[in-house]
mmCIF file of C-alpha atoms in Angstrom:
data_model
loop_
_atom_site.group_PDB
_atom_site.id
_atom_site.type_symbol
_atom_site.label_atom_id
_atom_site.label_comp_id
_atom_site.label_asym_id
_atom_site.label_seq_id
_atom_site.Cartn_x
_atom_site.Cartn_y
_atom_site.Cartn_z
ATOM 1 C CA MET A 232 117.979 105.256 102.458
ATOM 2 C CA GLY A 233 121.334 106.256 101.021
ATOM 3 C CA THR A 234 120.973 108.334 97.849
ATOM 4 C CA LYS A 235 117.706 106.726 96.765
ATOM 5 C CA ARG A 236 114.194 107.812 97.651
ATOM 6 C CA TYR A 237 111.057 105.761 96.952
ATOM 7 C CA CYS A 238 107.667 107.417 96.454
ATOM 8 C CA PHE A 239 104.505 105.276 96.203
ATOM 9 C CA CYS A 240 102.068 108.029 95.203
ATOM 10 C CA ARG A 241 101.067 110.247 92.320
ATOM 11 C CA CYS A 242 102.718 113.463 93.375
ATOM 12 C CA ARG A 243 105.191 116.055 92.134
ATOM 13 C CA LEU A 244 108.676 115.236 93.384
ATOM 14 C CA TYR A 245 110.798 118.017 94.817
ATOM 15 C CA ASN A 246 114.453 118.079 93.792
ATOM 16 C CA PHE A 247 117.392 120.052 95.136
ATOM 17 C CA ASP A 248 121.056 119.815 94.190
ATOM 18 C CA PHE A 249 122.855 118.171 97.103
ATOM 19 C CA ASN A 250 126.167 117.737 95.229
ATOM 20 C CA GLU A 251 127.976 120.063 97.621
ATOM 21 C CA VAL A 252 127.271 117.619 100.454
ATOM 22 C CA ALA A 253 130.375 115.513 101.005
ATOM 23 C CA PHE A 254 128.480 112.384 102.058
ATOM 24 C CA ARG A 255 125.242 111.607 100.265
ATOM 25 C CA LEU A 256 123.815 109.882 103.298
ATOM 26 C CA PHE A 257 121.122 111.608 105.305
ATOM 27 C CA TYR A 258 121.167 111.006 109.030
ATOM 28 C CA GLN A 259 117.989 112.947 109.689
ATOM 29 C CA TYR A 260 114.569 114.074 108.584
ATOM 30 C CA PRO A 261 114.457 117.498 106.910
ATOM 31 C CA LEU A 262 112.055 120.007 108.418
ATOM 32 C CA VAL A 263 109.358 121.634 106.265
ATOM 33 C CA ASN A 264 107.910 124.849 107.675
ATOM 34 C CA ASN A 265 105.892 127.597 105.966
ATOM 35 C CA GLY A 266 107.086 126.749 102.464
ATOM 36 C CA ASN A 267 110.733 126.263 103.460
ATOM 37 C CA ILE A 268 112.845 123.146 103.948
ATOM 38 C CA ILE A 269 115.421 123.212 106.760
ATOM 39 C CA PHE A 270 118.153 120.587 107.093
ATOM 40 C CA GLY A 271 121.730 120.006 108.229
ATOM 41 C CA ASN A 272 124.524 118.583 106.093
ATOM 42 C CA SER A 273 127.915 116.933 106.390
ATOM 43 C CA HIS A 274 129.636 120.320 106.028
ATOM 44 C CA GLY A 275 128.152 121.417 109.338
ATOM 45 C CA GLU A 276 125.696 123.762 107.669
ATOM 46 C CA ILE A 277 122.099 124.230 108.749
ATOM 47 C CA LYS A 278 120.211 125.564 105.730
ATOM 48 C CA SER A 279 116.800 127.017 105.018
ATOM 49 C CA ILE A 280 115.682 126.807 101.383
ATOM 50 C CA ASN A 281 112.496 128.108 99.794
ATOM 51 C CA LEU A 282 110.625 125.147 98.298
ATOM 52 C CA LYS A 283 109.138 127.173 95.448
ATOM 53 C CA THR A 284 112.166 129.192 94.310
ATOM 54 C CA LYS A 285 114.846 126.763 95.582
ATOM 55 C CA LYS A 286 116.840 129.764 96.783
ATOM 56 C CA VAL A 287 118.737 129.653 100.058
ATOM 57 C CA ASN A 288 117.086 131.790 102.742
ATOM 58 C CA TRP A 289 119.930 131.493 105.248
ATOM 59 C CA VAL A 290 122.818 129.294 106.356
ATOM 60 C CA TYR A 291 124.117 128.704 109.872
ATOM 61 C CA HIS A 292 127.679 127.349 110.012
ATOM 62 C CA ASN A 293 128.792 124.758 112.566
ATOM 63 C CA PRO A 294 132.303 123.221 112.582
ATOM 64 C CA ASN A 295 131.024 119.627 112.749
ATOM 65 C CA THR A 296 128.701 117.373 110.742
ATOM 66 C CA ILE A 297 125.002 117.760 111.575
ATOM 67 C CA TYR A 298 123.622 114.320 112.444
ATOM 68 C CA CYS A 299 120.322 115.277 114.093
ATOM 69 C CA SER A 300 117.077 116.589 112.639
ATOM 70 C CA PRO A 301 116.057 120.198 113.290
ATOM 71 C CA VAL A 302 112.799 120.783 115.181
ATOM 72 C CA VAL A 303 110.648 123.884 115.634
ATOM 73 C CA ILE A 304 108.875 125.524 118.560
ATOM 74 C CA GLY A 305 107.268 128.815 117.587
ATOM 75 C CA ASN A 306 109.807 130.902 115.669
ATOM 76 C CA LEU A 307 112.821 128.933 116.885
ATOM 77 C CA VAL A 308 114.670 126.067 115.204
ATOM 78 C CA TYR A 309 116.338 123.742 117.728
ATOM 79 C CA VAL A 310 119.255 121.544 116.652
ATOM 80 C CA ASN A 311 121.328 119.053 118.640
ATOM 81 C CA LEU A 312 125.051 119.547 118.009
ATOM 82 C CA ASN A 313 126.126 116.579 120.191
ATOM 83 C CA GLY A 314 127.803 118.672 122.881
ATOM 84 C CA SER A 315 125.117 121.327 122.956
ATOM 85 C CA MET A 316 121.654 122.343 121.793
ATOM 86 C CA ILE A 317 121.157 125.615 119.927
ATOM 87 C CA ALA A 318 118.120 127.663 118.971
ATOM 88 C CA LEU A 319 118.079 129.651 115.711
ATOM 89 C CA ASP A 320 115.641 132.319 114.583
ATOM 90 C CA ILE A 321 113.622 130.561 111.875
ATOM 91 C CA ARG A 322 113.388 133.806 109.883
ATOM 92 C CA ASN A 323 117.085 134.593 109.503
ATOM 93 C CA GLY A 324 119.111 131.686 110.948
ATOM 94 C CA LYS A 325 120.762 133.764 113.659
ATOM 95 C CA LYS A 326 121.598 132.016 116.929
ATOM 96 C CA VAL A 327 119.228 133.055 119.702
ATOM 97 C CA SER A 328 120.415 130.810 122.532
ATOM 98 C CA ALA A 329 122.361 127.661 123.377
ATOM 99 C CA VAL A 330 122.857 125.243 126.251
ATOM 100 C CA ASN A 331 125.671 122.764 126.884
ATOM 101 C CA TYR A 332 124.982 119.204 127.959
ATOM 102 C CA ALA A 333 126.693 117.779 131.037
ATOM 103 C CA ASP A 334 129.996 116.084 130.164
ATOM 104 C CA GLU A 335 128.903 112.891 131.927
ATOM 105 C CA GLU A 336 125.597 112.751 129.975
ATOM 106 C CA PRO A 337 126.413 113.553 126.309
ATOM 107 C CA VAL A 338 123.386 113.737 124.016
ATOM 108 C CA THR A 339 124.025 112.336 120.534
ATOM 109 C CA ASN A 340 120.392 111.459 119.825
ATOM 110 C CA GLU A 341 117.628 113.416 118.152
ATOM 111 C CA ILE A 342 115.763 116.141 120.015
ATOM 112 C CA MET A 343 112.046 115.393 120.269
ATOM 113 C CA ILE A 344 109.238 117.925 120.726
ATOM 114 C CA ASP A 345 105.870 117.256 122.347
ATOM 115 C CA GLY A 346 103.379 119.539 124.075
ATOM 116 C CA GLY A 347 105.693 122.516 123.666
ATOM 117 C CA ASN A 348 108.483 120.823 125.627
ATOM 118 C CA ILE A 349 111.839 119.416 124.527
ATOM 119 C CA PHE A 350 112.813 115.791 125.228
ATOM 120 C CA THR A 351 116.421 114.573 125.084
ATOM 121 C CA LEU A 352 117.979 111.168 125.725
ATOM 122 C CA SER A 353 121.653 111.013 126.681
ATOM 123 C CA GLN A 354 124.159 108.418 125.572
ATOM 124 C CA TYR A 355 123.849 106.871 129.041
ATOM 125 C CA ASN A 356 120.052 106.764 129.195
ATOM 126 C CA LEU A 357 119.218 109.995 130.988
ATOM 127 C CA LEU A 358 115.783 111.004 129.680
ATOM 128 C CA SER A 359 115.175 114.742 130.200
ATOM 129 C CA CYS A 360 112.230 117.062 129.649
ATOM 130 C CA PHE A 361 112.924 120.796 129.182
ATOM 131 C CA THR A 362 110.940 123.933 128.477
ATOM 132 C CA PRO A 363 111.910 125.912 125.330
ATOM 133 C CA SER A 364 113.970 128.139 127.681
ATOM 134 C CA TYR A 365 115.992 125.074 128.784
ATOM 135 C CA ASN A 366 114.410 124.911 132.240
ATOM 136 C CA SER A 367 114.285 121.330 133.527
ATOM 137 C CA VAL A 368 110.786 119.851 133.990
ATOM 138 C CA TRP A 369 111.970 116.384 135.057
ATOM 139 C CA GLU A 370 114.650 113.735 134.527
ATOM 140 C CA PHE A 371 114.554 109.937 134.528
ATOM 141 C CA LYS A 372 117.695 107.819 134.633
ATOM 142 C CA ALA A 373 117.384 104.323 133.143
ATOM 143 C CA ASP A 374 119.771 101.387 133.421
ATOM 144 C CA THR A 375 122.891 102.201 131.393
ATOM 145 C CA THR A 376 123.230 98.572 130.249
ATOM 146 C CA SER A 377 120.118 99.010 128.057
ATOM 147 C CA GLN A 378 121.372 101.250 125.259
ATOM 148 C CA SER A 379 118.648 103.469 123.811
ATOM 149 C CA ILE A 380 118.240 105.928 120.954
ATOM 150 C CA THR A 381 115.452 108.380 120.181
ATOM 151 C CA HIS A 382 114.841 106.685 116.818
ATOM 152 C CA ASN A 383 112.972 104.050 118.832
ATOM 153 C CA MET A 384 111.366 106.477 121.297
ATOM 154 C CA LEU A 385 107.622 107.140 121.312
ATOM 155 C CA ILE A 386 105.795 110.001 123.051
ATOM 156 C CA THR A 387 102.032 109.668 123.565
ATOM 157 C CA ASP A 388 99.477 111.730 125.483
ATOM 158 C CA ASP A 389 100.424 110.053 128.748
ATOM 159 C CA ALA A 390 103.823 108.403 128.450
ATOM 160 C CA VAL A 391 107.301 108.335 126.954
ATOM 161 C CA TYR A 392 108.468 104.901 125.736
ATOM 162 C CA PHE A 393 112.152 104.186 125.114
ATOM 163 C CA GLY A 394 114.708 101.464 125.617
ATOM 164 C CA GLY A 395 117.045 98.841 124.274
ATOM 165 C CA SER A 396 117.158 95.388 125.856
ATOM 166 C CA THR A 397 114.561 96.772 128.294
ATOM 167 C CA LEU A 398 111.594 98.929 127.261
ATOM 168 C CA TYR A 399 110.685 101.710 129.698
ATOM 169 C CA ALA A 400 107.374 103.564 130.004
ATOM 170 C CA VAL A 401 107.686 106.885 131.864
ATOM 171 C CA ASN A 402 104.912 109.278 132.901
ATOM 172 C CA LYS A 403 105.137 112.237 130.516
ATOM 173 C CA LYS A 404 104.008 114.800 133.100
ATOM 174 C CA ASN A 405 106.311 113.984 136.025
ATOM 175 C CA GLY A 406 108.948 111.532 134.755
ATOM 176 C CA GLU A 407 107.953 108.697 137.084
ATOM 177 C CA LEU A 408 108.433 105.109 135.927
ATOM 178 C CA LEU A 409 105.173 103.414 134.897
ATOM 179 C CA TRP A 410 106.673 100.036 133.987
ATOM 180 C CA LYS A 411 109.643 98.338 132.373
ATOM 181 C CA THR A 412 109.699 95.103 130.369
ATOM 182 C CA GLU A 413 112.669 93.057 129.191
ATOM 183 C CA MET A 414 112.756 92.795 125.392
ATOM 184 C CA TYR A 415 115.742 90.484 124.931
ATOM 185 C CA LYS A 416 118.989 89.352 126.574
ATOM 186 C CA GLU A 417 121.467 89.343 123.668
ATOM 187 C CA ASN A 418 121.855 89.091 119.865
ATOM 188 C CA ASP A 419 118.854 91.289 119.108
ATOM 189 C CA ARG A 420 117.886 94.951 118.753
ATOM 190 C CA LEU A 421 114.873 97.031 119.705
ATOM 191 C CA LEU A 422 114.173 98.902 116.465
ATOM 192 C CA SER A 423 110.991 100.879 116.909
ATOM 193 C CA VAL A 424 107.942 101.534 119.098
ATOM 194 C CA ALA A 425 104.533 102.526 117.701
ATOM 195 C CA GLN A 426 101.268 103.369 119.431
ATOM 196 C CA CYS A 427 98.140 101.217 119.350
ATOM 197 C CA ASP A 428 94.733 101.521 121.025
ATOM 198 C CA ASP A 429 95.571 99.515 124.129
ATOM 199 C CA GLY A 430 99.357 99.738 124.413
ATOM 200 C CA VAL A 431 102.262 99.729 121.982
ATOM 201 C CA ILE A 432 103.628 97.633 119.128
ATOM 202 C CA VAL A 433 107.374 96.985 119.278
ATOM 203 C CA SER A 434 109.617 95.821 116.445
ATOM 204 C CA LYS A 435 112.823 93.916 117.105
ATOM 205 C CA SER A 436 115.238 92.466 114.581
ATOM 206 C CA ASN A 437 113.472 89.107 114.477
ATOM 207 C CA GLU A 438 110.090 89.665 116.103
ATOM 208 C CA LEU A 439 107.116 91.988 116.566
ATOM 209 C CA LEU A 440 105.546 92.354 120.009
ATOM 210 C CA LYS A 441 102.312 93.816 121.314
ATOM 211 C CA ILE A 442 102.570 95.183 124.859
ATOM 212 C CA ASP A 443 99.559 96.270 126.894
ATOM 213 C CA GLU A 444 99.230 99.360 129.111
ATOM 214 C CA ASP A 445 100.658 97.463 132.098
ATOM 215 C CA GLY A 446 103.818 96.415 130.267
ATOM 216 C CA LYS A 447 102.744 92.815 129.625
ATOM 217 C CA ILE A 448 103.574 91.144 126.299
ATOM 218 C CA ILE A 449 100.232 89.918 124.934
ATOM 219 C CA ALA A 450 101.089 88.985 121.315
ATOM 220 C CA ARG A 451 104.141 87.960 119.273
ATOM 221 C CA LYS A 452 104.924 87.650 115.569
ATOM 222 C CA LYS A 453 108.144 85.904 114.569
ATOM 223 C CA LEU A 454 109.767 87.332 111.434
ATOM 224 C CA ALA A 455 111.138 85.024 108.748
ATOM 225 C CA VAL A 456 113.613 87.704 107.602
ATOM 226 C CA GLU A 457 115.473 90.172 109.812
ATOM 227 C CA ALA A 458 113.886 93.619 109.987
ATOM 228 C CA TYR A 459 115.518 97.010 110.310
ATOM 229 C CA GLY A 460 114.387 100.597 110.733
ATOM 230 C CA LEU A 461 111.121 102.145 111.778
ATOM 231 C CA LEU A 462 107.727 100.607 112.432
ATOM 232 C CA TYR A 463 105.318 102.982 110.684
ATOM 233 C CA LEU A 464 101.606 103.260 111.540
ATOM 234 C CA CYS A 465 99.149 104.204 108.797
ATOM 235 C CA ASN A 466 95.440 103.371 108.376
ATOM 236 C CA ASP A 467 95.469 100.930 111.314
ATOM 237 C CA ARG A 468 98.313 98.901 109.834
ATOM 238 C CA TYR A 469 101.997 98.803 110.732
ATOM 239 C CA TYR A 470 104.631 98.940 107.980
ATOM 240 C CA TYR A 471 108.211 97.676 108.236
ATOM 241 C CA VAL A 472 111.093 96.758 105.934
ATOM 242 C CA CYS A 473 113.152 93.564 106.025
ATOM 243 C CA GLN A 474 116.627 92.707 104.779
ATOM 244 C CA ASN A 475 115.181 90.963 101.714
ATOM 245 C CA GLY A 476 114.099 94.351 100.331
ATOM 246 C CA VAL A 477 110.407 93.767 101.035
ATOM 247 C CA MET A 478 108.086 96.157 102.860
ATOM 248 C CA TYR A 479 105.399 94.366 104.856
ATOM 249 C CA SER A 480 102.283 95.519 106.673
ATOM 250 C CA ILE A 481 100.490 93.879 109.588
ATOM 251 C CA ASP A 482 97.347 94.500 111.641
ATOM 252 C CA LYS A 483 97.412 95.702 115.260
ATOM 253 C CA ASN A 484 96.793 92.206 116.619
ATOM 254 C CA LEU A 485 99.825 90.852 114.708
ATOM 255 C CA HIS A 486 97.708 88.262 112.896
ATOM 256 C CA GLN A 487 97.513 89.329 109.241
ATOM 257 C CA GLU A 488 100.854 90.060 107.586
ATOM 258 C CA GLU A 489 100.861 91.201 103.928
ATOM 259 C CA VAL A 490 103.515 92.100 101.370
ATOM 260 C CA PHE A 491 103.128 95.798 100.543
ATOM 261 C CA TYR A 492 106.078 96.394 98.210
ATOM 262 C CA LYS A 493 108.936 94.334 96.770
ATOM 263 C CA GLY A 494 112.229 95.339 95.236
ATOM 264 C CA ILE A 495 113.734 97.880 97.630
ATOM 265 C CA ASN A 496 117.423 97.963 96.743
ATOM 266 C CA ILE A 497 119.463 97.261 99.872
ATOM 267 C CA ASP A 498 123.183 97.453 99.119
ATOM 268 C CA PRO A 499 124.894 94.750 101.218
ATOM 269 C CA GLU A 500 128.191 96.679 101.121
ATOM 270 C CA HIS A 501 126.723 99.677 102.938
ATOM 271 C CA ARG A 502 125.143 99.616 106.374
ATOM 272 C CA VAL A 503 121.551 100.839 106.536
ATOM 273 C CA ASP A 504 120.720 102.239 109.966
ATOM 274 C CA ASN A 505 117.145 103.316 109.545
ATOM 275 C CA THR A 506 114.144 103.625 107.255
ATOM 276 C CA TYR A 507 112.282 106.845 106.521
ATOM 277 C CA MET A 508 108.575 106.579 105.727
ATOM 278 C CA TYR A 509 105.817 109.119 105.262
ATOM 279 C CA ALA A 510 102.227 108.574 104.124
ATOM 280 C CA LYS A 511 99.557 111.065 103.171
#
């Protein structure tokens, strides 16, 4: 979050000099692959750096800021450049292929990978599934009044979940609608969706919901403090951060909430869009 990183484990921290980056805000997750870290920066560079030597393996130059995380299928690195998606050779950073998005369905969200296929979500809620060669598998068009982002999208073995004021569940194999459930009418946000044994857990700004496999809301947990960012699943508990700088955890039935960590510095003068969590 911003320029600060929090680590709650006994591990060796990796450092790299990011001073050449104009804005010290990261809009994405870096990609770690075979001992290399791959990321985009505000200069429009996509870089591969060796984790051990900290030497740059290659740099791909793009004229605009890179907002989306790189992803990998085989030996190709895929990156969303807003107006297009490109594939780079992971060994040398050379462009292998590219595809332009339709002007009426711009994609500004993250690319997601599952089962060897690529999933994109347009600015106007067109969910698309592609092969690595950009061949369309299926498309699903949701209501454009329910603004969605891939930060709150979940892909499971059977379904793709995404949404804003309405949560959609779509069959992952053929793109058919399984169900849709209204989350809110106004003055709220759908922040994150996480998998559970018999459905999904959804976090909103002021509430957690448990939704079963038929799209029915079966449990609710009102939040005393507004939440933001991801809902993170680890060891059968769900972790989330609130505006008071506290990280909480809760069980899958939304009954037992506990304080996990206090003292996260949230600067009120700077907007925080998301949280980034990883557990091992």
